[in-house]
Structures are given as structure tokens and as C-alpha cells.
């Protein structure tokens, strides 16, 4: 079960030290040394001590690559036991345990019965059937082999402790027999042998690695604490598993691995969880497939280190959803991996009071389809956020994307935000619970504030856009960088703010554009254009206030349209950059009229334009041309 972790490089430590905005001081451990650093926007309180590997681990390229580095996600012996269980049951060589209300009968060796408690003392395969009104199945063996429990239609409850307790075993397997329904229910309070003991503490509890498989169903009600919990690894390969817990639904302390099945969780605490705080190689959640439905008051999926997802269907609710308010010290995130979140594929519908997808370190999205509704950020990473593909729709958020370093390489991204659409900053965890549009950033002076252009930038905050289609509708800043922006490709459409205290584009350092298409509209008071160091032409045009839907058309003297765009909101500023915008060419700006053809986020990519009113003209005399009114 030993996990290879990711190499911690000096650059990550330096980046951590640079995250100083809106954050608290934290002591960070590097090996045997400690340094006083700032962990911006993390869940750690000021003065806490955390391992650097848990905060700024260098992320692998994909979840599949990370899983490939895992020495063993499932014990080989347990895997073999799952395969062998069906054959053992078929040839009647398994030991049968029959439950009859307040009595238990066993027909073979390896089981001792004391009243309503059956204790399995030897490795092997055991089939369990029937109902037990107030009893327990215990596994306690020193054998260095797997104990397999085949649940063949059981209904087990207990009024004082865990109905199924695997106290000691090399590994354990629970097989849900085909076409059977199995139920396990524990008590609201437990009676322990002494005040020093606090285990078992779940309806199905295991000190050993536990694998659940089979094609039957399992319903577990955890009235005391967790529903299903392993202090080692919890693996689910198949079956229909429904749990309801007063704390966590499914917990694998070292690892929680889901390979398939249908999982339904209702939890007052976290839904799916791995929480080993003592070993940085453990404490991760890995999901390779299955249907996952979670309604949790805490985090829907939470890992002390990494969340690794290669596929599956996810319907996650956390903290009551995007319209709920949570306590300042609460965490109600859809998916949370404190070191890394890596997603290769899958379908995700997330509705969370807190961030939909969160990491104190890095997030990498390689693919998948996402619908993220959140009361805070859609995707928030304290260190890096990288999107290499997929379709991401964020219909409700405070800020859509937030991280110190954001890299957008591909994919379709559609963000609606009550504050900034894409924000490059240190971040403030829970910022969406605090303020209205524009209040989460730095002060900018009044409308029309002038700033001298910054020609170089050497800080730690970057937004890099290399590809993809990015649509932003923001009440605050559309693209907001407390540092620099680089754009080499892709299509970016920004419907920015209507209030002058924000801008469709807002950056502190430089914005160099060398490729792609950018159209950004909004209020004019804080409007910015790309830097003069850009190699692709751009024009910023401030106009009199125009209503939503009033078409923008830019034509060359030859009558060729280089831009036709229908803004979603009222606007007074138009920023446009495209390979088609050529220096030395004269253009005419037309407003209104009508257009035919295909549009993406209001940007027409073909068809014809007609019927508009000429607003003015200009010659693109330099890389960046600015027209009309004050801008900064």
C-alpha cells in the first residue's frame, strides 16, 4: 500500500513563499526543517504547521499517471479472493453462517458463536444469510490470508456497537451475492470496553484493508459515526451501495479506491474521504469509474493528499448547495484534494456552498464534462490550475477560476461569476461568502484611473491562455490578474462589468498577446488594452453606452468584416484582438444591425452582417490602438 509521491522541487517552495495576498502565516515543514511561510487561501489557520508535500507537491500530468506510480492500490490477495469467492460458494466449500433473529448457526470450522455474536477466527470464505436483530459479525484472525464474507441477503443491526467489525485480518473482502439485498444498521451510541477505546466506530468497520465487490446491493445506516470505514484501504469494485451517516459516508484512512458500482451517499459530515495525516504517500481518493451520488453537509469528496479521477458519473452536493450559507470555519466543497486534484475524464454535476473543485496545491483537468454551481469558486487552486481539455460550464459562482498560476491549453470553458470570471491571485478561501462584486480584489482608484504601462513583470502570478474556447460573463472583472497575462491562442469572449469600478480586463503587470482571438466588452472607466510589447494587434474602443444585444461590427475599407459580436450585457468599451486585425489598415466600427451565421458566445464565426450604423473609423497605426475616452 505504499504510494510513490511526487518530488517536491524548489520552485514549488518559492511559489508558496510568494503567495502573500489575503492570507495567514503558516509554518511549513521541509524534511526536518521548518520555514515560516504563507499559505494563501488554504484551510489552514494562522500558526498551523503543514507539510510542503501536502500543499505544493508537483503534480503529475494526469490521474492515470499518478495511479501508475502507485505501488499497490489493491492487495493482490484481496483481488484473488474476489475472483475465487464465486467458485467457493458454487462448490459449497464456504462455511455457512445463518442468522435467525436472536440466534446464529455455523456449519464449519473457523467460527465461534457466543449468543448473537459470531467471531471468525480463520482465513477463508464465509457465506452469511438471514437476519440478526441485535448482534454482530466479528473478524479476528492472525492468519496471513484473506477473510471473505459473502453477504447473501442479510439484515444485521446492533444496539451497542458495529454490526460488522473486522478487528484483525491480513485483508478482508465483502462480496455482495448476485441479486441480493443486504442491510446493516448500527446504534446511535456505542458501548466500549473501556474509556480508552474508541473503535469500532462505524456500522461496517475494518482495521484491515477492505474490498467490497459483487453484484448485489448493500444499504448501511451509520447512526453513531461513519457508515463504512477502514483504517487501512477501502476498495469498491462493484455493487450498489447506499449509505446514510451522521458523519462520513465512506472512509478509507490510507486510501479510498472506487473502480465501479453505483454509490449513493447521504452524510452529515463528508461523503467520500481519505484522511491519513501521518504519511504523505497516503490519504488519497482514487476513482476509476462508477456512478457516484453524494449529498454531504461537509465535503462531497475529500482527500488529505490527492483526488485522482480517471472516469465515472458524479452528482455531488455539498453544504446544501450553491445558495446556502455555511460557517466561516466550515468546509463544504464538491471535490477537495489538499495536495492535488487530477481529473482525466468523467461527467460531473456539482452544487456546493463552497468551492466546487478545490486544492491547496494544484488542479489539473485533462478532460470530462463539468457543470459546477457554487457559492464560492468554480475551480480554486492555491498554487496552479491547469486545464488541458474538457467541457466546463459554471452557471453560478462568486469567481469562476482562481489560482496563483492559471494555464488554459484547451477545452470549452463557460463561466458566469458574481465577481471576477478568471482571477489570478493568492485567493481567499470562502471569499464568496464575504462581499459583492469587485470587493475581493485590490483597490484601483476611481473610474478612468490612469496608470503608466508596466513593460516587464517578474512576479509569481500568471494567466496563460494557449488554446480553448473561454466564455466569461462577470459582474466584477472578466479577466483579473494580480500579475501578468500571456495569450498565444484560443478564443476568449468576455462580457464584463457594467459598473465602472471594474473592467472586462484587469491586470497589474503585463499582457502580451501573440495569437488567438480576444473580444472583451464592459464598462469604460477601468478599461485596459494589452501591452505594447504584444506581437498581435489589438484595439480598445470606448463608446457611448450601448444596450445589451447591440451588435458590434468591425469592417476593413474593403468591406471585409473582421469582427461581428453580440454582447450579452450593456457596454461602453470594446477590446478586440485577432490575427485578422492588421497594422496599417483602416477600419470602420458599426453598431446595431443584424447578423446571420454561427455564433459562439455571441461571436459570429461566419455569415453576413447588415443594417448597422457607422460609429466611427480608425487606422490600426500601431500594435495597440486606443480610441475614445479615458482608459488605463
Coordinates of C-alpha atoms in Angstrom, one line a residue:
X1 CA 0.0 0.0 0.0
X2 CA 3.0 2.3 -0.1
X3 CA 2.4 5.2 -2.5
X4 CA 5.1 6.9 -4.5
X5 CA 4.7 10.6 -4.0
X6 CA 5.6 13.5 -6.2
X7 CA 9.0 15.1 -6.0
X8 CA 9.0 18.4 -4.2
X9 CA 11.0 20.9 -6.1
X10 CA 12.5 24.2 -5.1
X11 CA 10.2 26.1 -7.4
X12 CA 7.1 25.0 -5.6
X13 CA 8.6 26.2 -2.3
X14 CA 9.4 29.6 -3.8
X15 CA 6.0 29.8 -5.2
X16 CA 4.5 29.1 -1.8
X17 CA 6.5 31.8 -0.3
X18 CA 5.2 34.2 -2.9
X19 CA 1.6 33.7 -2.1
X20 CA 1.1 36.6 0.3
X21 CA -2.1 38.2 -0.7
X22 CA -5.0 38.0 1.7
X23 CA -3.5 35.1 3.7
X24 CA -2.2 33.9 7.1
X25 CA 1.2 32.9 8.2
X26 CA 1.8 29.2 8.4
X27 CA 4.8 27.1 9.4
X28 CA 5.8 24.8 6.6
X29 CA 7.9 21.7 7.1
X30 CA 10.6 20.7 4.6
X31 CA 12.0 17.5 5.7
X32 CA 13.4 18.1 9.2
X33 CA 13.5 21.8 8.6
X34 CA 10.7 24.3 9.1
X35 CA 10.2 27.6 7.4
X36 CA 7.7 30.3 8.2
X37 CA 5.6 30.8 5.1
X38 CA 2.2 32.0 3.9
X39 CA -0.3 29.5 2.6
X40 CA -2.7 31.8 0.7
X41 CA -6.4 30.8 0.7
X42 CA -5.9 27.5 2.3
X43 CA -8.0 25.8 5.1
X44 CA -5.0 26.1 7.5
X45 CA -5.3 28.7 10.2
X46 CA -2.6 31.2 11.0
X47 CA 0.2 29.5 13.0
X48 CA -0.6 25.9 11.8
X49 CA 2.1 23.6 10.7
X50 CA 1.7 21.7 7.4
X51 CA 4.0 19.6 5.3
X52 CA 5.0 21.2 2.0
X53 CA 4.2 17.9 0.2
X54 CA 0.6 18.3 1.3
X55 CA 0.4 21.9 -0.1
X56 CA 2.7 22.3 -3.1
X57 CA 3.5 18.8 -4.4
X58 CA 4.5 18.9 -8.0
X59 CA 1.5 17.3 -9.8
X60 CA 1.9 14.6 -12.4
X61 CA 0.4 15.1 -15.9
X62 CA -2.7 13.0 -15.3
X63 CA -4.6 11.0 -12.8
X64 CA -3.7 7.8 -14.8
X65 CA 0.0 8.7 -14.5
X66 CA -0.4 9.2 -10.7
X67 CA -2.2 5.9 -10.3
X68 CA 0.6 4.2 -12.4
X69 CA 3.0 5.4 -9.8
X70 CA 1.1 3.7 -7.0
X71 CA 2.9 0.6 -5.8
X72 CA -0.4 -1.2 -5.0
X73 CA -3.9 0.3 -4.9
X74 CA -5.4 -3.1 -4.1
X75 CA -3.8 -6.0 -2.3
X76 CA -3.2 -8.9 -4.8
X77 CA -4.5 -11.4 -2.3
X78 CA -7.8 -9.5 -1.9
X79 CA -8.2 -9.2 -5.7
X80 CA -7.7 -13.0 -6.0
X81 CA -10.2 -13.6 -3.2
X82 CA -12.9 -11.6 -5.0
X83 CA -12.4 -13.8 -8.1
X84 CA -12.3 -17.0 -6.1
X85 CA -15.4 -16.3 -3.9
X86 CA -17.9 -17.2 -6.5
X87 CA -16.3 -20.6 -7.2
X88 CA -16.0 -21.4 -3.5
X89 CA -19.7 -20.6 -2.9
X90 CA -20.7 -22.6 -6.0
X91 CA -19.0 -25.8 -4.8
X92 CA -20.4 -25.4 -1.3
X93 CA -16.9 -25.3 0.3
X94 CA -17.6 -22.0 2.0
X95 CA -18.5 -22.0 5.7
X96 CA -22.2 -21.1 6.0
X97 CA -23.3 -18.7 8.8
X98 CA -27.1 -18.5 9.3
X99 CA -28.7 -15.6 11.2
X100 CA -32.1 -16.2 12.8
X101 CA -33.3 -13.2 14.7
X102 CA -31.6 -13.7 18.1
X103 CA -29.6 -16.8 17.2
X104 CA -26.6 -17.7 14.9
X105 CA -25.7 -21.1 13.5
X106 CA -22.4 -22.0 11.7
X107 CA -21.8 -25.3 9.8
X108 CA -18.0 -25.4 9.8
X109 CA -14.7 -24.6 11.5
X110 CA -13.2 -21.1 11.9
X111 CA -16.3 -19.6 13.6
X112 CA -17.2 -19.4 17.2
X113 CA -20.7 -18.3 18.3
X114 CA -21.5 -16.7 21.6
X115 CA -25.1 -15.7 21.7
X116 CA -25.7 -13.2 18.9
X117 CA -22.0 -12.7 18.2
X118 CA -20.2 -14.8 15.6
X119 CA -16.4 -14.4 15.6
X120 CA -14.5 -15.6 12.6
X121 CA -11.0 -16.8 13.7
X122 CA -9.6 -18.2 10.5
X123 CA -9.0 -17.0 7.0
X124 CA -11.3 -18.4 4.3
X125 CA -14.7 -17.8 2.7
X126 CA -17.9 -17.5 4.7
X127 CA -21.4 -17.1 3.4
X128 CA -23.8 -15.1 5.7
X129 CA -27.6 -15.1 5.3
X130 CA -30.6 -14.2 7.4
X131 CA -31.5 -11.5 9.9
X132 CA -29.9 -10.6 13.2
X133 CA -31.9 -8.2 15.3
X134 CA -29.2 -7.2 17.8
X135 CA -25.9 -8.9 17.1
X136 CA -22.5 -8.8 15.4
X137 CA -20.2 -10.4 13.0
X138 CA -16.6 -10.1 14.1
X139 CA -13.4 -11.0 12.2
X140 CA -10.4 -11.6 14.4
X141 CA -7.6 -13.8 13.0
X142 CA -3.9 -13.9 12.9
X143 CA -3.8 -15.9 9.7
X144 CA -1.8 -14.3 6.9
X145 CA -4.5 -14.8 4.3
X146 CA -7.8 -13.1 3.2
X147 CA -11.1 -13.4 5.0
X148 CA -14.0 -13.2 2.6
X149 CA -17.6 -12.6 3.7
X150 CA -20.3 -13.3 1.2
X151 CA -23.4 -11.4 2.2
X152 CA -26.2 -13.5 0.8
X153 CA -29.3 -11.4 1.8
X154 CA -28.6 -10.2 5.4
X155 CA -30.2 -7.7 7.7
X156 CA -28.0 -7.0 10.7
X157 CA -28.5 -4.4 13.4
X158 CA -26.8 -3.7 16.7
X159 CA -27.9 -1.5 19.7
X160 CA -24.4 -1.0 21.2
X161 CA -21.7 -1.3 18.6
X162 CA -20.8 -2.1 15.0
X163 CA -22.8 -4.8 13.3
X164 CA -19.8 -5.9 11.3
X165 CA -16.3 -5.4 12.9
X166 CA -13.1 -6.6 11.2
X167 CA -10.8 -6.2 14.1
X168 CA -7.8 -8.2 12.9
X169 CA -7.1 -9.7 9.5
X170 CA -4.5 -9.7 6.7
X171 CA -7.1 -8.4 4.4
X172 CA -10.9 -8.6 4.2
X173 CA -13.3 -8.9 1.3
X174 CA -17.1 -8.4 1.4
X175 CA -18.9 -9.9 -1.7
X176 CA -22.5 -8.9 -2.3
X177 CA -24.1 -12.0 -3.7
X178 CA -25.9 -11.6 -7.0
X179 CA -29.5 -10.4 -6.8
X180 CA -29.4 -10.0 -3.0
X181 CA -30.3 -7.0 -0.8
X182 CA -28.2 -6.6 2.3
X183 CA -28.8 -4.1 5.2
X184 CA -26.6 -3.1 8.1
X185 CA -27.6 -0.6 10.8
X186 CA -25.8 0.4 13.9
X187 CA -26.7 2.3 17.1
X188 CA -26.8 6.0 17.9
X189 CA -24.4 5.4 20.8
X190 CA -21.7 2.8 21.3
X191 CA -20.6 1.0 24.5
X192 CA -16.9 0.4 24.5
X193 CA -15.0 -2.0 26.8
X194 CA -13.1 0.9 28.4
X195 CA -12.8 4.7 28.2
X196 CA -9.5 4.4 26.4
X197 CA -11.1 2.6 23.4
X198 CA -13.0 4.3 20.6
X199 CA -13.1 1.5 17.9
X200 CA -15.0 0.1 16.2
X201 CA -16.7 3.4 15.2
X202 CA -18.6 2.7 12.0
X203 CA -21.5 0.4 11.1
X204 CA -19.1 -1.6 8.9
X205 CA -15.6 -1.2 10.4
X206 CA -12.3 -2.6 9.4
X207 CA -8.8 -2.3 10.8
X208 CA -7.5 -4.2 7.8
X209 CA -7.7 -3.4 4.1
X210 CA -11.3 -3.9 3.0
X211 CA -12.6 -4.6 -0.6
X212 CA -16.3 -4.6 -1.4
X213 CA -17.4 -6.4 -4.6
X214 CA -20.3 -8.3 -6.2
X215 CA -23.5 -7.6 -8.0
X216 CA -25.9 -7.3 -5.1
X217 CA -26.9 -4.3 -3.0
X218 CA -25.8 -3.0 0.4
X219 CA -27.5 -0.4 2.4
X220 CA -25.7 0.9 5.5
X221 CA -27.0 3.3 8.1
X222 CA -24.4 4.8 10.3
X223 CA -26.2 6.3 13.3
X224 CA -23.2 6.6 15.5
X225 CA -20.4 7.9 13.2
X226 CA -19.4 6.7 9.7
X227 CA -21.3 4.2 7.6
X228 CA -18.3 2.2 6.2
X229 CA -14.8 2.9 7.4
X230 CA -11.4 1.2 7.1
X231 CA -8.3 2.3 9.0
X232 CA -6.4 0.9 6.1
X233 CA -7.6 0.9 2.5
X234 CA -11.2 0.8 1.3
X235 CA -11.8 -0.5 -2.2
X236 CA -15.1 -0.7 -4.0
X237 CA -15.1 -2.6 -7.3
X238 CA -18.9 -3.1 -8.0
X239 CA -22.3 -3.4 -6.5
X240 CA -25.0 -0.9 -5.5
X241 CA -24.0 0.7 -2.2
X242 CA -26.3 3.1 -0.4
X243 CA -25.2 4.7 2.9
X244 CA -26.6 7.3 5.3
X245 CA -24.3 8.5 8.0
X246 CA -24.3 11.1 10.8
X247 CA -20.6 11.7 10.0
X248 CA -18.7 10.4 6.9
X249 CA -20.3 8.1 4.3
X250 CA -17.3 6.1 3.0
X251 CA -13.9 6.4 4.6
X252 CA -10.6 4.7 3.7
X253 CA -8.0 6.2 6.0
X254 CA -5.0 5.3 3.9
X255 CA -6.8 5.1 0.5
X256 CA -10.3 5.1 -0.9
X257 CA -10.4 3.5 -4.3
X258 CA -13.6 3.2 -6.3
X259 CA -13.4 1.1 -9.5
X260 CA -17.1 0.7 -10.3
X261 CA -20.6 0.2 -9.0
X262 CA -23.3 2.6 -8.0
X263 CA -22.7 4.6 -4.8
X264 CA -25.3 6.7 -3.1
X265 CA -24.2 8.7 0.0
X266 CA -26.1 11.0 2.4
X267 CA -23.8 12.3 5.1
X268 CA -23.8 14.9 7.8
X269 CA -20.0 15.0 7.5
X270 CA -18.0 14.2 4.3
X271 CA -19.3 11.9 1.6
X272 CA -16.2 10.1 0.4
X273 CA -13.0 10.6 2.5
X274 CA -9.4 9.6 2.9
X275 CA -7.7 11.3 5.8
X276 CA -4.3 9.8 6.7
X277 CA -2.4 12.9 8.1
X278 CA 0.7 11.0 9.1
X279 CA 2.0 9.7 5.8
X280 CA 2.3 12.0 2.8
X281 CA 2.2 8.9 0.5
X282 CA -1.3 8.0 1.6
X283 CA -4.6 9.8 2.3
X284 CA -5.8 9.9 -1.3
X285 CA -9.1 9.2 -3.1
X286 CA -8.9 7.5 -6.5
X287 CA -11.9 6.9 -8.6
X288 CA -11.7 4.9 -11.9
X289 CA -15.4 4.5 -12.7
X290 CA -18.9 4.0 -11.4
X291 CA -21.9 6.2 -10.6
X292 CA -21.3 8.4 -7.6
X293 CA -24.2 10.3 -6.0
X294 CA -23.3 12.3 -2.8
X295 CA -25.3 14.7 -0.7
X296 CA -23.0 15.9 2.2
X297 CA -23.1 18.7 4.6
X298 CA -19.3 18.7 4.6
X299 CA -17.2 18.0 1.5
X300 CA -18.7 15.6 -1.0
X301 CA -15.2 14.1 -1.8
X302 CA -12.2 15.0 0.5
X303 CA -8.6 13.8 0.4
X304 CA -5.8 14.7 2.8
X305 CA -3.4 14.5 -0.2
X306 CA -4.7 13.8 -3.7
X307 CA -8.0 13.2 -5.5
X308 CA -7.3 11.2 -8.7
X309 CA -10.2 10.6 -11.1
X310 CA -10.0 8.8 -14.5
X311 CA -13.7 8.3 -15.1
X312 CA -17.2 8.0 -13.7
X313 CA -20.5 9.8 -13.4
X314 CA -20.7 12.2 -10.4
X315 CA -23.7 14.0 -8.9
X316 CA -22.3 15.9 -5.9
X317 CA -24.0 18.3 -3.4
X318 CA -22.1 19.9 -0.5
X319 CA -23.2 22.1 2.3
X320 CA -26.7 22.5 1.0
X321 CA -25.7 23.7 -2.5
X322 CA -24.7 27.0 -4.0
X323 CA -27.4 29.0 -2.4
X324 CA -26.6 28.0 1.1
X325 CA -24.5 29.9 3.7
X326 CA -22.0 28.0 5.8
X327 CA -20.0 28.8 8.9
X328 CA -16.7 30.6 8.4
X329 CA -14.7 27.7 9.6
X330 CA -16.7 25.1 7.7
X331 CA -15.7 23.3 4.5
X332 CA -18.4 22.3 2.0
X333 CA -16.5 21.7 -1.2
X334 CA -17.6 19.4 -4.0
X335 CA -14.1 17.8 -4.6
X336 CA -11.2 18.7 -2.3
X337 CA -7.6 17.3 -2.6
X338 CA -5.3 19.3 -0.3
X339 CA -2.2 18.4 -2.4
X340 CA -3.5 17.8 -5.9
X341 CA -6.7 17.2 -7.8
X342 CA -6.2 15.5 -11.1
X343 CA -9.2 14.6 -13.4
X344 CA -8.8 12.8 -16.7
X345 CA -12.4 12.2 -17.6
X346 CA -15.9 11.8 -16.3
X347 CA -19.2 13.6 -16.0
X348 CA -19.6 15.9 -13.1
X349 CA -22.6 17.8 -11.8
X350 CA -21.6 19.7 -8.6
X351 CA -23.7 22.0 -6.5
X352 CA -21.7 23.3 -3.5
X353 CA -21.9 26.0 -0.9
X354 CA -18.0 26.3 -1.0
X355 CA -15.6 25.8 -4.0
X356 CA -16.9 23.2 -6.4
X357 CA -13.3 21.8 -7.0
X358 CA -10.5 22.9 -4.6
X359 CA -6.9 22.2 -3.9
X360 CA -4.4 23.9 -1.5
X361 CA -1.9 22.9 -4.2
X362 CA -2.6 22.0 -7.8
X363 CA -5.6 21.2 -10.0
X364 CA -5.2 19.6 -13.5
X365 CA -8.2 19.0 -15.7
X366 CA -7.4 16.8 -18.8
X367 CA -10.9 16.0 -19.9
X368 CA -14.5 15.4 -18.8
X369 CA -17.8 17.3 -18.7
X370 CA -18.5 19.6 -15.8
X371 CA -21.4 21.6 -14.6
X372 CA -20.3 23.5 -11.5
X373 CA -22.7 25.6 -9.4
X374 CA -21.0 27.1 -6.3
X375 CA -21.4 29.8 -3.7
X376 CA -17.7 30.4 -4.0
X377 CA -15.2 29.5 -6.7
X378 CA -15.8 27.0 -9.5
X379 CA -12.2 25.8 -9.6
X380 CA -9.8 27.1 -6.9
X381 CA -6.1 26.0 -6.6
X382 CA -3.8 27.9 -4.3
X383 CA -0.7 27.2 -6.5
X384 CA -1.6 26.1 -10.0
X385 CA -4.7 25.5 -12.1
X386 CA -4.2 23.8 -15.5
X387 CA -6.9 22.9 -18.0
X388 CA -5.9 20.7 -20.9
X389 CA -9.3 19.8 -22.2
X390 CA -12.9 19.0 -21.3
X391 CA -16.1 21.0 -21.3
X392 CA -16.6 23.2 -18.2
X393 CA -19.7 25.1 -17.5
X394 CA -20.0 27.3 -14.4
X395 CA -23.5 28.7 -14.3
X396 CA -23.3 30.1 -10.8
X397 CA -20.2 31.2 -8.9
X398 CA -18.5 34.0 -6.9
X399 CA -15.4 33.6 -9.1
X400 CA -15.1 31.1 -11.9
X401 CA -11.5 30.1 -11.9
X402 CA -8.9 31.2 -9.3
X403 CA -5.3 30.3 -8.7
X404 CA -1.8 32.0 -8.4
X405 CA -0.9 30.4 -11.8
X406 CA -3.6 29.5 -14.4
X407 CA -2.8 27.8 -17.6
X408 CA -5.5 27.2 -20.2
X409 CA -4.4 25.0 -23.0
X410 CA -7.6 23.6 -24.5
X411 CA -11.2 22.8 -23.7
X412 CA -14.5 24.7 -23.7
X413 CA -15.0 26.9 -20.6
X414 CA -18.1 28.9 -19.9
X415 CA -18.0 31.0 -16.7
X416 CA -20.7 33.1 -15.0
X417 CA -19.5 34.9 -11.9
X418 CA -20.9 37.5 -9.5
X419 CA -17.4 38.8 -9.1
X420 CA -14.3 38.0 -11.2
X421 CA -14.6 35.5 -14.0
X422 CA -11.0 34.4 -14.0
X423 CA -8.9 35.6 -11.1
X424 CA -5.1 35.2 -10.8
X425 CA -4.3 35.8 -7.2
X426 CA -3.4 34.1 -3.9
X427 CA -7.1 33.7 -3.2
X428 CA -9.2 33.8 -0.1
X429 CA -10.9 30.5 0.8
X430 CA -14.6 31.3 1.4
X431 CA -14.3 34.7 -0.4
X432 CA -17.7 34.2 -2.0
X433 CA -19.3 34.3 1.4
X434 CA -17.9 37.8 2.1
X435 CA -18.6 40.6 -0.4
X436 CA -20.3 41.8 -3.5
X437 CA -18.8 42.3 -7.0
X438 CA -15.4 43.9 -7.1
X439 CA -14.7 43.8 -3.4
X440 CA -12.5 40.8 -3.5
X441 CA -9.6 42.4 -5.4
X442 CA -7.1 45.2 -4.8
X443 CA -8.0 48.9 -4.8
X444 CA -7.9 50.6 -8.2
X445 CA -8.7 54.2 -7.6
X446 CA -11.7 55.8 -9.2
X447 CA -13.2 55.3 -12.7
X448 CA -10.9 56.3 -15.5
X449 CA -7.8 56.0 -13.3
X450 CA -4.6 56.3 -15.4
X451 CA -1.5 54.1 -14.8
X452 CA 1.8 54.1 -16.5
X453 CA 2.4 50.9 -18.6
X454 CA 4.4 48.2 -17.0
X455 CA 6.9 46.8 -19.6
X456 CA 8.3 43.9 -17.6
X457 CA 6.9 41.6 -14.9
X458 CA 8.9 39.3 -12.6
X459 CA 6.3 38.2 -10.1
X460 CA 4.6 34.9 -9.4
X461 CA 1.1 35.4 -10.7
X462 CA 0.4 34.4 -14.3
X463 CA -2.6 33.7 -16.6
X464 CA -1.5 31.9 -19.7
X465 CA -4.0 31.1 -22.5
X466 CA -2.7 28.8 -25.2
X467 CA -5.9 27.5 -26.6
X468 CA -9.5 26.5 -26.0
X469 CA -12.8 28.5 -26.1
X470 CA -13.3 30.6 -23.0
X471 CA -16.5 32.4 -22.4
X472 CA -16.8 34.7 -19.4
X473 CA -19.8 36.7 -18.0
X474 CA -18.7 38.5 -14.9
X475 CA -20.2 41.3 -12.7
X476 CA -16.6 42.0 -11.5
X477 CA -13.5 41.9 -13.6
X478 CA -13.7 39.5 -16.6
X479 CA -10.0 38.5 -16.7
X480 CA -8.3 39.7 -13.5
X481 CA -4.5 39.1 -13.0
X482 CA -2.6 40.4 -10.0
X483 CA 0.3 39.8 -12.2
X484 CA 0.8 39.1 -15.9
X485 CA -1.2 37.6 -18.8
X486 CA 0.1 35.8 -21.8
X487 CA -2.2 34.8 -24.7
X488 CA -0.9 32.7 -27.6
X489 CA -4.0 31.1 -29.0
X490 CA -7.6 30.2 -28.4
X491 CA -10.8 32.2 -28.4
X492 CA -11.7 34.4 -25.4
X493 CA -15.0 36.2 -25.1
X494 CA -15.7 38.4 -22.1
X495 CA -18.9 40.0 -21.2
X496 CA -17.6 42.2 -18.4
X497 CA -19.0 44.5 -15.8
X498 CA -21.5 47.3 -16.3
X499 CA -20.2 49.3 -13.3
X500 CA -17.1 51.5 -13.8
X501 CA -15.3 50.2 -10.7
X502 CA -14.3 47.0 -12.6
X503 CA -13.1 46.2 -16.1
X504 CA -13.5 43.4 -18.7
X505 CA -9.7 43.1 -18.5
X506 CA -7.7 44.0 -15.3
X507 CA -4.0 43.2 -14.9
X508 CA -1.2 44.7 -12.8
X509 CA 1.9 43.5 -14.7
X510 CA 1.9 42.9 -18.5
X511 CA -0.5 41.4 -21.0
X512 CA 1.3 40.2 -24.1
X513 CA -0.8 38.7 -26.9
X514 CA 0.7 36.9 -29.8
X515 CA -2.2 34.8 -31.1
X516 CA -5.8 33.8 -30.7
X517 CA -9.0 35.9 -30.8
X518 CA -10.0 38.2 -27.9
X519 CA -13.2 40.2 -27.6
X520 CA -13.9 41.8 -24.2
X521 CA -16.7 44.3 -23.6
X522 CA -17.9 46.1 -20.5
X523 CA -17.7 49.5 -18.7
X524 CA -15.1 52.0 -19.8
X525 CA -14.0 53.5 -16.5
X526 CA -11.3 50.9 -15.8
X527 CA -10.8 49.5 -19.3
X528 CA -7.4 48.2 -20.3
X529 CA -5.8 47.1 -23.5
X530 CA -2.9 44.6 -24.0
X531 CA 0.7 45.7 -23.5
X532 CA 2.6 47.4 -26.3
X533 CA 5.1 44.5 -26.2
X534 CA 2.4 42.3 -27.9
X535 CA 3.1 41.0 -31.3
X536 CA -0.6 40.7 -32.3
X537 CA -2.6 43.9 -33.0
X538 CA -5.3 45.0 -30.6
X539 CA -7.7 47.9 -30.4
X540 CA -9.6 49.3 -27.4
X541 CA -12.6 51.5 -28.3
X542 CA -14.6 53.4 -25.7
X543 CA -18.1 54.3 -27.0
X544 CA -21.2 55.8 -25.6
X545 CA -23.3 53.4 -23.6
X546 CA -24.9 50.7 -25.7
X547 CA -27.6 48.3 -24.6
X548 CA -27.3 44.5 -24.4
X549 CA -27.5 42.8 -27.8
X550 CA -26.4 45.8 -29.8
X551 CA -24.2 44.2 -32.4
X552 CA -20.6 45.3 -32.8
X553 CA -19.1 45.1 -36.3
X554 CA -15.7 46.0 -37.5
X555 CA -15.0 46.2 -41.2
X556 CA -11.9 46.9 -43.3
X557 CA -12.0 49.5 -46.0
X558 CA -12.6 46.7 -48.5
X559 CA -15.8 45.8 -46.7
X560 CA -14.5 42.6 -45.0
X561 CA -15.8 42.0 -41.5
X562 CA -13.1 41.1 -39.0
X563 CA -15.5 41.2 -36.0
X564 CA -19.2 40.7 -35.5
X565 CA -20.3 40.3 -31.9
X566 CA -23.5 40.4 -29.9
X567 CA -22.7 41.4 -26.3
X568 CA -24.9 39.8 -23.6
X569 CA -24.9 43.0 -21.4
X570 CA -24.8 46.7 -21.9
X571 CA -21.4 48.1 -22.7
X572 CA -19.3 51.2 -23.2
X573 CA -15.9 49.7 -24.0
X574 CA -14.8 47.2 -26.7
X575 CA -11.4 45.4 -26.7
X576 CA -10.6 43.3 -29.8
X577 CA -7.5 41.4 -30.9
X578 CA -7.2 38.9 -33.7
X579 CA -4.7 37.8 -36.4
X580 CA -7.1 39.4 -38.9
X581 CA -6.5 42.9 -37.4
X582 CA -3.7 44.3 -39.5
X583 CA -1.5 47.3 -38.9
X584 CA -1.7 50.0 -41.5
X585 CA -5.3 49.0 -42.3
X586 CA -8.3 51.4 -41.9
X587 CA -11.4 50.0 -40.2
X588 CA -15.0 51.2 -39.6
X589 CA -16.9 50.5 -36.4
X590 CA -20.6 49.8 -36.9
X591 CA -23.1 49.4 -34.1
X592 CA -26.5 47.7 -34.3
X593 CA -27.9 46.0 -37.3
X594 CA -28.3 42.2 -37.8
X595 CA -26.2 39.2 -38.5
X596 CA -26.6 35.6 -39.7
X597 CA -24.4 32.6 -39.3
X598 CA -22.9 30.7 -36.4
X599 CA -22.1 32.4 -33.1
X600 CA -20.1 31.1 -30.1
X601 CA -20.9 33.2 -27.0
X602 CA -22.2 35.9 -29.3
X603 CA -19.1 35.9 -31.5
X604 CA -20.0 35.2 -35.1
X605 CA -17.6 33.0 -37.0
X606 CA -19.4 33.1 -40.4
X607 CA -22.5 34.5 -42.1
X608 CA -23.2 38.1 -43.1
X609 CA -23.7 41.4 -41.3
X610 CA -26.0 44.3 -42.4
X611 CA -28.0 47.3 -41.4
X612 CA -25.8 48.8 -38.7
X613 CA -25.0 52.4 -38.1
X614 CA -21.4 53.7 -38.6
X615 CA -20.0 54.9 -35.3
X616 CA -16.5 55.9 -36.5
X617 CA -13.3 54.8 -38.1
X618 CA -9.6 54.4 -37.4
X619 CA -6.4 53.2 -38.8
X620 CA -4.5 50.5 -36.9
X621 CA -1.3 52.5 -36.8
X622 CA 0.5 50.5 -34.0
X623 CA 0.3 47.2 -32.2
X624 CA -2.2 48.6 -29.7
X625 CA -4.6 51.3 -30.8
X626 CA -6.8 53.1 -28.1
X627 CA -9.8 55.2 -29.1
X628 CA -12.3 57.4 -27.3
X629 CA -12.5 58.5 -23.6
X630 CA -10.2 57.7 -20.8
X631 CA -8.8 54.2 -20.2
X632 CA -5.9 53.0 -18.1

